[in-house]
Amino acid sequence: MVEQLPFWGGLVLPVVLVSLVAAAAAWDSALASRASGGPASALVAPFHAVAGLLVQQRRRTLAADLLLWRGGALALVGAGVLASLVTPLGRWVVADFSIGIVWFNAMEVVAWAAVWLVGWGANSAYGLIGGYRFVALGLAYELPHMFALITTALGAESLRVGDVVAAQDAVWFVVWMPVAFVVYLLSVLAMAFWGPFGQAVAADLAGGAAAELSGVDRLLFEAGRWLLLVSGAAFAVPLFLGGGSGPLLPDWLWSLLKTLAVLASLVWVRRWVPTVRMERYQEIAWIVLIPLTLLQALVVALVVLAR
């Protein structure tokens, strides 16, 4: 049973998200340091980077649209936070919407516009190409992502996240919806343009959509990217991993541990999986992933009808 928190729940949510972002960034830095044989102090490197960006001067480009440029970075942060409104921590949730799954997907789509605005607003060729790359990536991953989300709603016969958790009392959805689970995780990597899907900010474009960002603007953009990754990892727990269910420990702690496990796996992918070409992933998404997710949804629909 999921219970909606009073208004102060909205104040706690950013604290929880920032803590998870800090843990994930430290883990990513430690992995990078280990791969390069660097010092153990790499765990605090992300905090040094944040301090450096806070005092760094903002860069200006010729004829930039500052409203779109900086508004895009803010929108990316907003999308990451608002997407988590419907994600329960144990039995508590900030907003128990009857269309919680649709809400999460809508906030994720806001990221499309945000990244494109950042790329467009800088009036830079690299930034513009990076923004269009993210839109192209979205065309590849969004439909499989939507079908994966719909499959869980179909299994629970509800779009409310609390009902999806309750429907997993006997068996977690990951057990009988493995295709939807894998596709969902791939989509989380893509919506955060992370690891194999980092073409929007790739080095061959000098940083792409983020090429001209510096100082606080860059900090907001990177924070938004991390928040999307954290929000996506946290939402996998109520969708596929039974929410806060588990023995001995409190439900909120189980939710947190499961989120950290998913998040650590997603961060790890960045270090060990090479970048996938967009046109190749487009083919994979439309020719392989969409039919597989539709087949998964059909199987779930037949099981629901046979109950």
Tab-separated table of C-alpha atoms in Angstrom:
chain	number	residue	atom	x	y	z
A	1	MET	CA	0.000	0.000	0.000
A	2	VAL	CA	1.460	3.358	-1.077
A	3	GLU	CA	0.620	6.474	0.965
A	4	GLN	CA	0.996	10.051	-0.226
A	5	LEU	CA	3.206	12.247	1.952
A	6	PRO	CA	2.112	15.691	3.234
A	7	PHE	CA	3.458	18.806	1.522
A	8	TRP	CA	6.863	18.470	3.225
A	9	GLY	CA	7.478	15.350	1.176
A	10	GLY	CA	8.189	17.655	-1.748
A	11	LEU	CA	10.975	19.248	0.278
A	12	VAL	CA	12.571	15.921	1.162
A	13	LEU	CA	12.546	14.619	-2.412
A	14	PRO	CA	15.329	16.938	-3.743
A	15	VAL	CA	17.519	15.977	-0.768
A	16	VAL	CA	17.107	12.275	-1.508
A	17	LEU	CA	17.762	12.813	-5.220
A	18	VAL	CA	20.877	14.929	-4.643
A	19	SER	CA	22.216	12.287	-2.227
A	20	LEU	CA	21.716	9.578	-4.847
A	21	VAL	CA	23.337	11.768	-7.523
A	22	ALA	CA	26.353	12.339	-5.254
A	23	ALA	CA	26.692	8.613	-4.578
A	24	ALA	CA	26.413	7.771	-8.284
A	25	ALA	CA	28.933	10.452	-9.301
A	26	ALA	CA	31.404	9.208	-6.683
A	27	TRP	CA	30.964	5.640	-7.934
A	28	ASP	CA	31.513	6.753	-11.541
A	29	SER	CA	34.636	8.666	-10.558
A	30	ALA	CA	35.981	5.666	-8.645
A	31	LEU	CA	35.437	3.422	-11.683
A	32	ALA	CA	37.224	5.916	-13.933
A	33	SER	CA	40.124	6.204	-11.503
A	34	ARG	CA	40.458	2.440	-11.194
A	35	ALA	CA	40.498	2.028	-14.972
A	36	SER	CA	43.276	4.614	-15.322
A	37	GLY	CA	45.215	3.562	-12.225
A	38	GLY	CA	44.462	6.896	-10.537
A	39	PRO	CA	44.416	7.722	-6.807
A	40	ALA	CA	41.753	6.546	-4.350
A	41	SER	CA	40.881	10.193	-3.678
A	42	ALA	CA	38.862	10.096	-6.914
A	43	LEU	CA	35.753	9.562	-4.760
A	44	VAL	CA	35.754	13.263	-3.880
A	45	ALA	CA	36.648	14.438	-7.398
A	46	PRO	CA	32.994	15.137	-8.363
A	47	PHE	CA	32.629	17.479	-5.376
A	48	HIS	CA	35.780	19.358	-6.428
A	49	ALA	CA	34.335	19.650	-9.932
A	50	VAL	CA	31.064	21.083	-8.565
A	51	ALA	CA	32.976	23.658	-6.521
A	52	GLY	CA	35.007	24.607	-9.604
A	53	LEU	CA	31.899	25.105	-11.756
A	54	LEU	CA	30.239	27.240	-9.083
A	55	VAL	CA	33.048	29.815	-9.246
A	56	GLN	CA	33.759	29.508	-12.981
A	57	GLN	CA	32.706	32.416	-15.191
A	58	ARG	CA	29.786	31.825	-17.542
A	59	ARG	CA	30.740	31.673	-21.217
A	60	ARG	CA	28.957	33.876	-23.755
A	61	THR	CA	28.621	33.103	-27.449
A	62	LEU	CA	27.802	35.518	-30.254
A	63	ALA	CA	24.036	36.109	-30.708
A	64	ALA	CA	23.099	33.381	-28.248
A	65	ASP	CA	19.460	33.074	-27.155
A	66	LEU	CA	20.096	33.225	-23.416
A	67	LEU	CA	16.466	32.516	-22.464
A	68	LEU	CA	16.375	29.228	-24.397
A	69	TRP	CA	19.969	28.321	-23.574
A	70	ARG	CA	19.699	28.676	-19.810
A	71	GLY	CA	16.017	27.773	-19.693
A	72	GLY	CA	16.857	24.436	-21.304
A	73	ALA	CA	19.337	23.571	-18.556
A	74	LEU	CA	16.785	24.501	-15.876
A	75	ALA	CA	14.097	22.456	-17.634
A	76	LEU	CA	16.405	19.431	-17.632
A	77	VAL	CA	16.790	19.692	-13.846
A	78	GLY	CA	13.045	20.210	-13.457
A	79	ALA	CA	12.259	17.144	-15.567
A	80	GLY	CA	14.568	14.975	-13.455
A	81	VAL	CA	12.982	16.105	-10.178
A	82	LEU	CA	9.351	16.113	-11.319
A	83	ALA	CA	9.676	12.618	-12.821
A	84	SER	CA	10.426	11.308	-9.308
A	85	LEU	CA	7.266	12.759	-7.760
A	86	VAL	CA	5.449	9.484	-8.470
A	87	THR	CA	8.276	7.138	-7.423
A	88	PRO	CA	7.534	5.585	-4.016
A	89	LEU	CA	10.228	5.113	-1.392
A	90	GLY	CA	8.880	2.095	0.421
A	91	ARG	CA	5.228	2.937	1.093
A	92	TRP	CA	5.657	6.723	0.814
A	93	VAL	CA	5.294	8.783	-2.330
A	94	VAL	CA	5.202	12.533	-2.891
A	95	ALA	CA	2.360	12.445	-5.452
A	96	ASP	CA	0.084	9.414	-5.843
A	97	PHE	CA	-1.297	10.307	-9.273
A	98	SER	CA	-3.826	7.945	-10.892
A	99	ILE	CA	-1.762	8.327	-14.089
A	100	GLY	CA	1.655	8.059	-12.432
A	101	ILE	CA	3.224	6.059	-15.266
A	102	VAL	CA	2.059	8.594	-17.855
A	103	TRP	CA	3.394	11.409	-15.675
A	104	PHE	CA	6.850	9.827	-15.538
A	105	ASN	CA	6.909	9.371	-19.297
A	106	ALA	CA	5.756	12.965	-19.881
A	107	MET	CA	8.553	14.377	-17.705
A	108	GLU	CA	11.067	12.247	-19.556
A	109	VAL	CA	9.854	13.693	-22.866
A	110	VAL	CA	10.461	17.206	-21.462
A	111	ALA	CA	14.157	16.273	-21.508
A	112	TRP	CA	13.963	16.084	-25.328
A	113	ALA	CA	12.993	19.737	-25.547
A	114	ALA	CA	15.428	20.769	-22.809
A	115	VAL	CA	18.516	19.265	-24.458
A	116	TRP	CA	17.512	20.599	-27.866
A	117	LEU	CA	16.975	24.096	-26.415
A	118	VAL	CA	20.426	24.036	-24.821
A	119	GLY	CA	21.955	23.057	-28.158
A	120	TRP	CA	19.934	25.590	-30.145
A	121	GLY	CA	20.232	28.525	-27.739
A	122	ALA	CA	24.036	28.617	-27.769
A	123	ASN	CA	24.098	29.579	-31.472
A	124	SER	CA	26.889	27.050	-31.969
A	125	ALA	CA	27.158	24.419	-34.690
A	126	TYR	CA	28.435	21.802	-32.254
A	127	GLY	CA	25.651	22.513	-29.776
A	128	LEU	CA	22.969	22.445	-32.464
A	129	ILE	CA	24.147	19.122	-33.886
A	130	GLY	CA	24.291	17.700	-30.360
A	131	GLY	CA	20.709	18.785	-29.735
A	132	TYR	CA	19.489	17.200	-32.951
A	133	ARG	CA	21.397	14.034	-32.129
A	134	PHE	CA	19.409	13.731	-28.899
A	135	VAL	CA	16.123	14.213	-30.737
A	136	ALA	CA	17.166	11.505	-33.213
A	137	LEU	CA	18.061	9.224	-30.308
A	138	GLY	CA	14.659	9.904	-28.779
A	139	LEU	CA	12.947	8.751	-31.956
A	140	ALA	CA	14.795	5.456	-31.551
A	141	TYR	CA	14.256	4.696	-27.883
A	142	GLU	CA	10.911	6.327	-27.064
A	143	LEU	CA	8.510	3.809	-28.607
A	144	PRO	CA	10.144	0.717	-27.045
A	145	HIS	CA	10.274	2.683	-23.782
A	146	MET	CA	6.557	3.466	-23.935
A	147	PHE	CA	5.669	-0.143	-24.679
A	148	ALA	CA	7.786	-1.293	-21.711
A	149	LEU	CA	5.925	1.124	-19.421
A	150	ILE	CA	2.542	0.115	-20.843
A	151	THR	CA	3.351	-3.547	-20.254
A	152	THR	CA	3.699	-2.985	-16.500
A	153	ALA	CA	0.458	-0.989	-16.446
A	154	LEU	CA	-1.216	-3.828	-18.339
A	155	GLY	CA	0.018	-6.373	-15.788
A	156	ALA	CA	-1.323	-4.270	-12.924
A	157	GLU	CA	-4.440	-3.152	-14.845
A	158	SER	CA	-3.722	0.378	-13.648
A	159	LEU	CA	-1.571	3.412	-14.431
A	160	ARG	CA	-1.141	4.185	-10.707
A	161	VAL	CA	2.360	3.304	-9.527
A	162	GLY	CA	1.043	2.097	-6.163
A	163	ASP	CA	-1.204	-0.420	-7.946
A	164	VAL	CA	1.782	-1.652	-9.982
A	165	VAL	CA	3.687	-2.301	-6.742
A	166	ALA	CA	0.681	-4.040	-5.176
A	167	ALA	CA	0.331	-6.300	-8.240
A	168	GLN	CA	3.811	-7.714	-7.515
A	169	ASP	CA	2.957	-9.151	-4.091
A	170	ALA	CA	3.302	-12.708	-5.396
A	171	VAL	CA	5.831	-12.350	-8.245
A	172	TRP	CA	7.945	-9.382	-9.275
A	173	PHE	CA	7.264	-8.184	-12.789
A	174	VAL	CA	10.922	-8.636	-13.753
A	175	VAL	CA	10.354	-12.408	-13.523
A	176	TRP	CA	7.645	-12.584	-16.192
A	177	MET	CA	8.399	-9.329	-18.038
A	178	PRO	CA	12.170	-9.655	-18.647
A	179	VAL	CA	12.043	-8.091	-22.126
A	180	ALA	CA	10.222	-5.004	-20.839
A	181	PHE	CA	12.733	-4.717	-17.986
A	182	VAL	CA	15.780	-4.820	-20.278
A	183	VAL	CA	14.203	-2.386	-22.759
A	184	TYR	CA	13.310	-0.042	-19.894
A	185	LEU	CA	16.911	-0.006	-18.629
A	186	LEU	CA	18.214	0.699	-22.148
A	187	SER	CA	15.750	3.577	-22.376
A	188	VAL	CA	16.945	5.026	-19.059
A	189	LEU	CA	20.497	5.078	-20.422
A	190	ALA	CA	19.237	6.790	-23.572
A	191	MET	CA	17.073	9.421	-21.881
A	192	ALA	CA	20.072	10.423	-19.738
A	193	PHE	CA	22.269	10.262	-22.911
A	194	TRP	CA	24.561	8.083	-20.871
A	195	GLY	CA	27.279	5.588	-21.821
A	196	PRO	CA	26.569	3.944	-25.188
A	197	PHE	CA	23.949	6.636	-25.905
A	198	GLY	CA	26.084	9.705	-25.190
A	199	GLN	CA	26.203	10.957	-28.795
A	200	ALA	CA	24.464	14.229	-27.872
A	201	VAL	CA	27.478	15.260	-25.778
A	202	ALA	CA	30.129	13.227	-27.583
A	203	ALA	CA	33.797	14.212	-27.784
A	204	ASP	CA	33.710	14.278	-31.599
A	205	LEU	CA	31.464	17.374	-31.251
A	206	ALA	CA	33.622	18.938	-28.527
A	207	GLY	CA	30.836	18.179	-26.039
A	208	GLY	CA	27.864	18.568	-28.412
A	209	ALA	CA	24.868	20.169	-26.709
A	210	ALA	CA	27.077	21.059	-23.725
A	211	ALA	CA	29.991	22.365	-25.831
A	212	GLU	CA	29.483	26.047	-24.974
A	213	LEU	CA	28.285	25.604	-21.399
A	214	SER	CA	30.454	26.659	-18.481
A	215	GLY	CA	30.103	27.621	-14.846
A	216	VAL	CA	26.661	27.339	-13.268
A	217	ASP	CA	25.041	26.636	-16.659
A	218	ARG	CA	27.162	23.535	-17.143
A	219	LEU	CA	26.565	22.475	-13.540
A	220	LEU	CA	22.788	22.640	-14.065
A	221	PHE	CA	23.018	20.705	-17.328
A	222	GLU	CA	25.134	17.945	-15.790
A	223	ALA	CA	22.906	17.864	-12.699
A	224	GLY	CA	19.863	17.410	-14.907
A	225	ARG	CA	21.544	14.553	-16.730
A	226	TRP	CA	22.396	12.802	-13.460
A	227	LEU	CA	18.900	13.414	-12.106
A	228	LEU	CA	17.365	11.735	-15.146
A	229	LEU	CA	19.618	8.722	-14.619
A	230	VAL	CA	18.748	8.539	-10.904
A	231	SER	CA	15.014	9.041	-11.541
A	232	GLY	CA	14.996	6.311	-14.172
A	233	ALA	CA	16.875	3.878	-11.923
A	234	ALA	CA	14.553	4.602	-8.981
A	235	PHE	CA	11.424	4.129	-11.119
A	236	ALA	CA	12.605	0.654	-12.157
A	237	VAL	CA	12.115	-0.488	-8.545
A	238	PRO	CA	8.299	-0.031	-8.303
A	239	LEU	CA	7.827	-1.057	-11.936
A	240	PHE	CA	9.734	-4.323	-11.998
A	241	LEU	CA	11.424	-5.094	-8.650
A	242	GLY	CA	8.485	-5.228	-6.256
A	243	GLY	CA	8.930	-1.756	-4.782
A	244	GLY	CA	9.891	-1.911	-1.113
A	245	SER	CA	9.073	-5.598	-0.638
A	246	GLY	CA	11.748	-7.727	1.002
A	247	PRO	CA	12.514	-9.612	4.238
A	248	LEU	CA	13.662	-8.172	7.578
A	249	LEU	CA	14.557	-4.636	6.478
A	250	PRO	CA	12.084	-1.694	6.348
A	251	ASP	CA	10.366	-1.167	3.004
A	252	TRP	CA	12.011	2.238	2.450
A	253	LEU	CA	15.444	0.682	2.941
A	254	TRP	CA	14.668	-2.074	0.449
A	255	SER	CA	13.590	0.556	-2.083
A	256	LEU	CA	16.810	2.459	-1.499
A	257	LEU	CA	19.027	-0.629	-1.784
A	258	LYS	CA	17.327	-1.750	-4.993
A	259	THR	CA	17.664	1.751	-6.451
A	260	LEU	CA	21.367	1.849	-5.603
A	261	ALA	CA	21.898	-1.567	-7.206
A	262	VAL	CA	20.183	-0.516	-10.457
A	263	LEU	CA	21.968	2.840	-10.446
A	264	ALA	CA	25.381	1.274	-9.878
A	265	SER	CA	24.781	-1.080	-12.815
A	266	LEU	CA	23.775	1.774	-15.116
A	267	VAL	CA	26.825	3.842	-14.114
A	268	TRP	CA	29.069	0.818	-14.664
A	269	VAL	CA	27.769	0.445	-18.241
A	270	ARG	CA	29.344	3.792	-19.165
A	271	ARG	CA	32.840	2.454	-18.510
A	272	TRP	CA	32.553	-0.871	-20.266
A	273	VAL	CA	30.121	-0.550	-23.164
A	274	PRO	CA	31.229	1.413	-26.248
A	275	THR	CA	29.145	4.090	-27.920
A	276	VAL	CA	26.438	2.785	-30.245
A	277	ARG	CA	25.937	4.573	-33.553
A	278	MET	CA	22.530	6.253	-33.666
A	279	GLU	CA	21.467	4.847	-37.009
A	280	ARG	CA	22.430	1.349	-35.826
A	281	TYR	CA	20.389	1.718	-32.627
A	282	GLN	CA	17.515	3.104	-34.691
A	283	GLU	CA	17.499	-0.142	-36.681
A	284	ILE	CA	17.744	-2.252	-33.538
A	285	ALA	CA	14.945	-0.310	-31.826
A	286	TRP	CA	12.495	-0.423	-34.723
A	287	ILE	CA	13.262	-3.874	-36.097
A	288	VAL	CA	14.046	-5.791	-32.907
A	289	LEU	CA	12.970	-3.993	-29.728
A	290	ILE	CA	9.508	-2.811	-30.788
A	291	PRO	CA	8.358	-6.275	-31.971
A	292	LEU	CA	9.815	-7.853	-28.827
A	293	THR	CA	8.071	-5.396	-26.513
A	294	LEU	CA	4.797	-5.841	-28.378
A	295	LEU	CA	5.132	-9.617	-28.028
A	296	GLN	CA	5.866	-9.156	-24.327
A	297	ALA	CA	2.749	-6.995	-23.963
A	298	LEU	CA	0.668	-9.620	-25.782
A	299	VAL	CA	1.856	-12.354	-23.409
A	300	VAL	CA	1.049	-10.180	-20.388
A	301	ALA	CA	-2.396	-9.357	-21.831
A	302	LEU	CA	-3.168	-13.069	-22.273
A	303	VAL	CA	-2.079	-13.811	-18.694
A	304	VAL	CA	-4.278	-10.979	-17.381
A	305	LEU	CA	-7.265	-12.249	-19.366
A	306	ALA	CA	-6.719	-15.794	-18.101
A	307	ARG	CA	-6.698	-14.817	-14.399
